[in-house]
Short mmCIF file of C-alpha atoms in Angstrom, two decimals:
data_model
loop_
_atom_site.label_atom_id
_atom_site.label_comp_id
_atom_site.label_asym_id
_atom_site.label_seq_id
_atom_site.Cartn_x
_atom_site.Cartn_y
_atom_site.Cartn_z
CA UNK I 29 -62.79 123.33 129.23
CA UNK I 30 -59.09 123.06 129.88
CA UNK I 31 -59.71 122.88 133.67
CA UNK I 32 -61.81 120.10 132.37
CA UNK I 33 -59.59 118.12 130.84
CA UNK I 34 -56.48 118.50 133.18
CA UNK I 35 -59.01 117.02 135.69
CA UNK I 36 -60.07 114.31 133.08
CA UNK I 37 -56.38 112.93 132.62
CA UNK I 38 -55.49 113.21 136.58
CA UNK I 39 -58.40 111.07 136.89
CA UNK I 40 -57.32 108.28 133.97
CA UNK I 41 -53.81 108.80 135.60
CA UNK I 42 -54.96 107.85 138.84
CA UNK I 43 -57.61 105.19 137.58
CA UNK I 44 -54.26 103.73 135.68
CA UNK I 45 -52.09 103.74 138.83
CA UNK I 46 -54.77 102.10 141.30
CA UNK I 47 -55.22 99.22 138.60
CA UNK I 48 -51.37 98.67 139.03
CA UNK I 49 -51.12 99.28 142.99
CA UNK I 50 -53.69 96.72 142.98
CA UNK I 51 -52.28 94.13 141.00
CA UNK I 52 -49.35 94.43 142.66
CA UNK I 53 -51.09 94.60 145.99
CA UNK I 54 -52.85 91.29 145.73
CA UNK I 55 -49.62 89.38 144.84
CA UNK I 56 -47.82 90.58 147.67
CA UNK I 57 -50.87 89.64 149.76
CA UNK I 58 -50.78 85.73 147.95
CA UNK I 59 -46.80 85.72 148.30
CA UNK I 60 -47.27 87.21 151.99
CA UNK I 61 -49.92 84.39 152.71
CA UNK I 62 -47.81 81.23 151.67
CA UNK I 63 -44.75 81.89 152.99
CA UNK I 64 -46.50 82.86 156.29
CA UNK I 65 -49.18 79.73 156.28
CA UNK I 66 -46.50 77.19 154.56
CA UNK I 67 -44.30 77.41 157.46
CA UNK I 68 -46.40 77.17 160.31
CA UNK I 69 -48.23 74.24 159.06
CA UNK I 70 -45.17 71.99 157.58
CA UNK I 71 -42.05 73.42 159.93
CA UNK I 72 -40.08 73.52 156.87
CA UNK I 73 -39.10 76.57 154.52
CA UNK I 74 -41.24 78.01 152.20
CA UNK I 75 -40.63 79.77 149.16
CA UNK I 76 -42.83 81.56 146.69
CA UNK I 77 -40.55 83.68 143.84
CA UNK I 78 -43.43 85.62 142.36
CA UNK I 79 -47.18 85.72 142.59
CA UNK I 80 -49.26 87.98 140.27
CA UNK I 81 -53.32 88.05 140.65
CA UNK I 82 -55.45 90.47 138.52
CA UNK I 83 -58.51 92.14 140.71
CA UNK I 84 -60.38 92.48 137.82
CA UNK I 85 -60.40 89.27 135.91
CA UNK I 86 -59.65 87.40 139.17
CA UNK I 87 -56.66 85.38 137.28
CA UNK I 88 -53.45 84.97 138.42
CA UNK I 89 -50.04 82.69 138.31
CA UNK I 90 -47.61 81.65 141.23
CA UNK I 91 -44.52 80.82 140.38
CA UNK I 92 -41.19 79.23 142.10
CA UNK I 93 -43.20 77.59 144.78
CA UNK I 94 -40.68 75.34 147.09
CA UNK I 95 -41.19 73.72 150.82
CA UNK I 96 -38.07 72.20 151.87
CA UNK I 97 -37.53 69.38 153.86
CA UNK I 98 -37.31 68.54 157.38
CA UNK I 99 -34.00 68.52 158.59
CA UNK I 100 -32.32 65.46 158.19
CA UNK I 101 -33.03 64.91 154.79
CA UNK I 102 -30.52 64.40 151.99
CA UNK I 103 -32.10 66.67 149.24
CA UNK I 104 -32.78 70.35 150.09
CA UNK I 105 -36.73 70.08 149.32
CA UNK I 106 -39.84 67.93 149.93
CA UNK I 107 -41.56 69.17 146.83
CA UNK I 108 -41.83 72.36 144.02
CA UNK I 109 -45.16 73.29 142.34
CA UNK I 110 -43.93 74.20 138.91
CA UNK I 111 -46.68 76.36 137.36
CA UNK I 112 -49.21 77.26 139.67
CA UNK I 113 -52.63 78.92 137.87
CA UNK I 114 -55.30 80.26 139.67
CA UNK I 115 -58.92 81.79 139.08
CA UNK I 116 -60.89 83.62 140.95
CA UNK I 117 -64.04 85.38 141.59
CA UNK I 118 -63.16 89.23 141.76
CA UNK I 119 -66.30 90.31 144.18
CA UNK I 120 -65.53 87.79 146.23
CA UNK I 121 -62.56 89.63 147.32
CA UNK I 122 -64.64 92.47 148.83
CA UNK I 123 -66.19 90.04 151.01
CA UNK I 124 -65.66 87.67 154.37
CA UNK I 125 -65.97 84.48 151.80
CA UNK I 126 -63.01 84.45 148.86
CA UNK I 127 -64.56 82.37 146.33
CA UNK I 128 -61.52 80.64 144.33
CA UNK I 129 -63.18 78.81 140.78
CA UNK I 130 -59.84 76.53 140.18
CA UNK I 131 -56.45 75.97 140.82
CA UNK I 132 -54.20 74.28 138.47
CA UNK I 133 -50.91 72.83 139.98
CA UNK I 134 -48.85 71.92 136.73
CA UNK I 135 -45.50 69.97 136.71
CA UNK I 136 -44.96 69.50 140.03
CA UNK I 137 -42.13 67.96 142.01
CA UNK I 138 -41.69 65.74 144.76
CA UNK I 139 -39.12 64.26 146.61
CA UNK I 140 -39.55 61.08 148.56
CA UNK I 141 -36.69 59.82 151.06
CA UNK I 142 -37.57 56.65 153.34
CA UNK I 143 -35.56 55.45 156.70
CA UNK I 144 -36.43 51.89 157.70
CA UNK I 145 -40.05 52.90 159.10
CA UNK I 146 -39.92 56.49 158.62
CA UNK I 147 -40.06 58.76 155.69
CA UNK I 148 -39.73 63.22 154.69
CA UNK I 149 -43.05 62.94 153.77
CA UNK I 150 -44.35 61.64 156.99
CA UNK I 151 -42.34 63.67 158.99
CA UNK I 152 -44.15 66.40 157.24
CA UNK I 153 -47.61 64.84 157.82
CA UNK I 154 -46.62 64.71 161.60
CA UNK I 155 -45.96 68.31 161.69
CA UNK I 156 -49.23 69.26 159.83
CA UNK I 157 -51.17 67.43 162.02
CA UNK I 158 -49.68 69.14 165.04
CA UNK I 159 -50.07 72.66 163.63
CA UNK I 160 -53.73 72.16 163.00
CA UNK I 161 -54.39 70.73 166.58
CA UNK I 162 -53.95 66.99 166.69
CA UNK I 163 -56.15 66.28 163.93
CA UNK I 164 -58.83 69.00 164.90
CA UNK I 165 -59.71 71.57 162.61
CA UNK I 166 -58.69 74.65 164.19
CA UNK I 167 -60.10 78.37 164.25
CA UNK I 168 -57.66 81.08 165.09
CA UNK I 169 -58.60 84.20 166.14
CA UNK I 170 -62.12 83.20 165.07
CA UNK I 171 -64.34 86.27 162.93
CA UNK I 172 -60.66 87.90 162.33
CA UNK I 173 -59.64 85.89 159.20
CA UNK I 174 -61.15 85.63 155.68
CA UNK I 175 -62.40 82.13 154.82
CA UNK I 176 -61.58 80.65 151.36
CA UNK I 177 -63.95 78.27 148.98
CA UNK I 178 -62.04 76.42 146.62
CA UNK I 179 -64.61 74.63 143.57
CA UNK I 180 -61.70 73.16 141.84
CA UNK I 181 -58.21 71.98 142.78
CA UNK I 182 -56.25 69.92 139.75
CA UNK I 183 -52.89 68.33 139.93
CA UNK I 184 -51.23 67.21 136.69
CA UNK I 185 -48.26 66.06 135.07
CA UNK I 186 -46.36 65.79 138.44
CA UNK I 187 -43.32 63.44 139.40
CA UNK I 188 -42.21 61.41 142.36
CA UNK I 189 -38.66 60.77 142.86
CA UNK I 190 -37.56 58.29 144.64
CA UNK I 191 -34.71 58.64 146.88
CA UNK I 192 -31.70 61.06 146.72
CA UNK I 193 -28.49 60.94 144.51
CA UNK I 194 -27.18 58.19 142.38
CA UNK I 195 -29.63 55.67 143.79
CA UNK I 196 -32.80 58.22 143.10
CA UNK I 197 -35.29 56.70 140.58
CA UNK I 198 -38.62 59.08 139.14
CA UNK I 199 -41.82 58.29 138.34
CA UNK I 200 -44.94 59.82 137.29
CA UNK I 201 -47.51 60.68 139.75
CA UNK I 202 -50.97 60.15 139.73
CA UNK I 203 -53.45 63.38 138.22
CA UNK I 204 -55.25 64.49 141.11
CA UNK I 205 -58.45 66.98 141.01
CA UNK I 206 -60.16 67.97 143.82
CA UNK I 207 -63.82 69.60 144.04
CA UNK I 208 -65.44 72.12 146.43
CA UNK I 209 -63.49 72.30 149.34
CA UNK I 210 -64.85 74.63 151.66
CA UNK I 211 -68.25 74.70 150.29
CA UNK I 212 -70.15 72.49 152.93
CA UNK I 213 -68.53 74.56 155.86
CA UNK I 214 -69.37 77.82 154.58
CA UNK I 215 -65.48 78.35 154.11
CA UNK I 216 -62.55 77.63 155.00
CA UNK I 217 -59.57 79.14 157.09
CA UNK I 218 -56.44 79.06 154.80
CA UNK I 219 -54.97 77.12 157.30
CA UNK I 220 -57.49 74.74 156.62
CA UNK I 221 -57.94 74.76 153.25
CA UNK I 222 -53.77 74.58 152.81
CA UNK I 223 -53.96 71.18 155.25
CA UNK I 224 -56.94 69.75 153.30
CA UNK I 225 -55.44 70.15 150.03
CA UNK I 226 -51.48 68.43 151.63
CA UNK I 227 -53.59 65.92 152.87
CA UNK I 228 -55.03 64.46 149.51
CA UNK I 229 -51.60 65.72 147.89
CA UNK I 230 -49.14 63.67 150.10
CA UNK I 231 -51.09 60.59 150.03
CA UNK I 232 -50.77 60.53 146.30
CA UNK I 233 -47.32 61.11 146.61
CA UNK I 234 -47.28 58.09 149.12
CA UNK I 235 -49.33 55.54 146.54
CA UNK I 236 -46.78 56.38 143.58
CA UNK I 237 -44.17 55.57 145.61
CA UNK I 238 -45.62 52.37 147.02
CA UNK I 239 -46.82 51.47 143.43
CA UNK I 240 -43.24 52.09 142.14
CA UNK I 241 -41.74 50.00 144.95
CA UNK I 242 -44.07 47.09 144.22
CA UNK I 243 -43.75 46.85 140.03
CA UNK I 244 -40.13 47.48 140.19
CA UNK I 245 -38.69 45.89 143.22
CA UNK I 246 -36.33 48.44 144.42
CA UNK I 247 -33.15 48.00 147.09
CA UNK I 248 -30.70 50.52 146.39
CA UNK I 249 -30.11 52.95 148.82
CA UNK I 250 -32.03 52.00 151.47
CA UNK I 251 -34.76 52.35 149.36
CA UNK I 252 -35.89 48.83 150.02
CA UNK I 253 -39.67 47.70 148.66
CA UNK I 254 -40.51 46.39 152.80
CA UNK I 255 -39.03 49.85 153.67
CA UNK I 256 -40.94 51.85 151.51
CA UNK I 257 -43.87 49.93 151.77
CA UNK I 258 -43.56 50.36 155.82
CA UNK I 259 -43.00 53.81 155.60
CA UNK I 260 -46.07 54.24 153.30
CA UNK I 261 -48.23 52.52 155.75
CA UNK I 262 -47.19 54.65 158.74
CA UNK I 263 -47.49 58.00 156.26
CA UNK I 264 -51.10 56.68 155.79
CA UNK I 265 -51.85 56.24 159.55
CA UNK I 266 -50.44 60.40 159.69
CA UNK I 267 -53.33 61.36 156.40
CA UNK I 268 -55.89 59.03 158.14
CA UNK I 269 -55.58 61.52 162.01
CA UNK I 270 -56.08 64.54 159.66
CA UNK I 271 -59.65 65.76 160.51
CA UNK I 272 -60.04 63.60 162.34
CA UNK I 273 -59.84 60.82 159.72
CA UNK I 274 -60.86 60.44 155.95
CA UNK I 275 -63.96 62.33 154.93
CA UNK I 276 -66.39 61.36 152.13
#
């Protein structure tokens, strides 16, 4: 009976340590996965101060997420997620498809800087559409990476600021929700998914600022309404070669 038990609580001991391993596990995998993915597809840095998923009820919270900006920039980022919730399904982790029910983006941050005709945002949107091939959904090292479905994407209670020091003005930004992505393909590569989601993200950015420009008649800064609204149109041409153009 004692052997019994001794083998009993080595058992719960190890049942209690492979819960933990695997929490832990699966956060390093997230944090590992944006910071690796972020960079390649904007050129920028990309940082991600915690990440915490639970294999079991397939929850989990990012937190600290920042991409900088290209270089040349005044401020030292493009845009910070805030909060960032997720929920998954836990099977779906055993298998070749990760099914992901929603993600909730709240209080998010972004930073919009024009140049006569150019803008961060659209220097960004350049670089994305180079990384995934000219506007060509790509497929690297095809069979060797897990696709993701995402059912849900929601974006809420974000800002847009306008500008950079003294002459920066903020707004509020658009909500933004987003609905199976991924499920018509069968999956997605997180490449893809990450590029799909920036897409519809950075446009939105681009309208508040636009919208801004146009019901408050800006020119401080060189933050000038025909500016802006310039540099809006070309960052639309950029979302518009993404896949190969706007899908319905």
């Amino acid at each position: 009976m004692k052997k019994l038990l001794v083998i009993a609580a080595l058992l719960a001991g190890l049942a209690v340590i492979a819960v933990i391993a695997a929490t832990f596990f699966l956060g390093s995998i997230v944090k590992a996965g944006v910071t690796t993915v972020g960079p390649r597809l904007t050129g920028t840095k990309v940082e991600l101060a915690s990440a915490t998923v639970s294999p079991f009820s397939g929850t989990g919270t990012l937190s600290g997420f920042v991409v900088g900006n290209p270089a040349g920039w005044q401020s030292d980022r493009a845009f910070s997620l805030g909060k960032v919730y997720l929920d998954l399904e836990p099977r779906s982790l055993l298998s070749d498809t990760i099914v992901i029910t929603e993600v909730t983006i709240d209080e998010p941050q972004f930073f919009y800087e024009t140049k006569i005709v150019s803008s961060n945002i659209k220097e960004l949107l350049d670089h994305i559409e180079k990384a995934i091939g000219g506007g060509q959904a790509t497929s690297p090292s095809e069979g060797s990476q897990k696709k993701i479905i995402l059912k849900k994407f929601v974006l809420q209670n974000g800002q847009v600021t306008l500008g950079a020091g003294t002459a920066a003005l903020t707004v509020p930004m658009p909500a933004l929700t987003l609905t199976d992505l991924g499920v018509k393909e069968g999956g997605l590569t997180p490449d893809q998914l990450a590029a799909a989601i920036m897409r519809k993200v950075l446009g939105n950015v681009v309208n508040a600022a636009l919208s801004a420009a146009g019901q408050i008649g800006i020119s401080s800064g060189g933050l000038s309404k025909d500016a802006l609204s310039e540099a809006a149109k070309k960052a639309g041409e950029g979302l518009k070669n993404l896949f190969g153009g706007e899908k319905k």
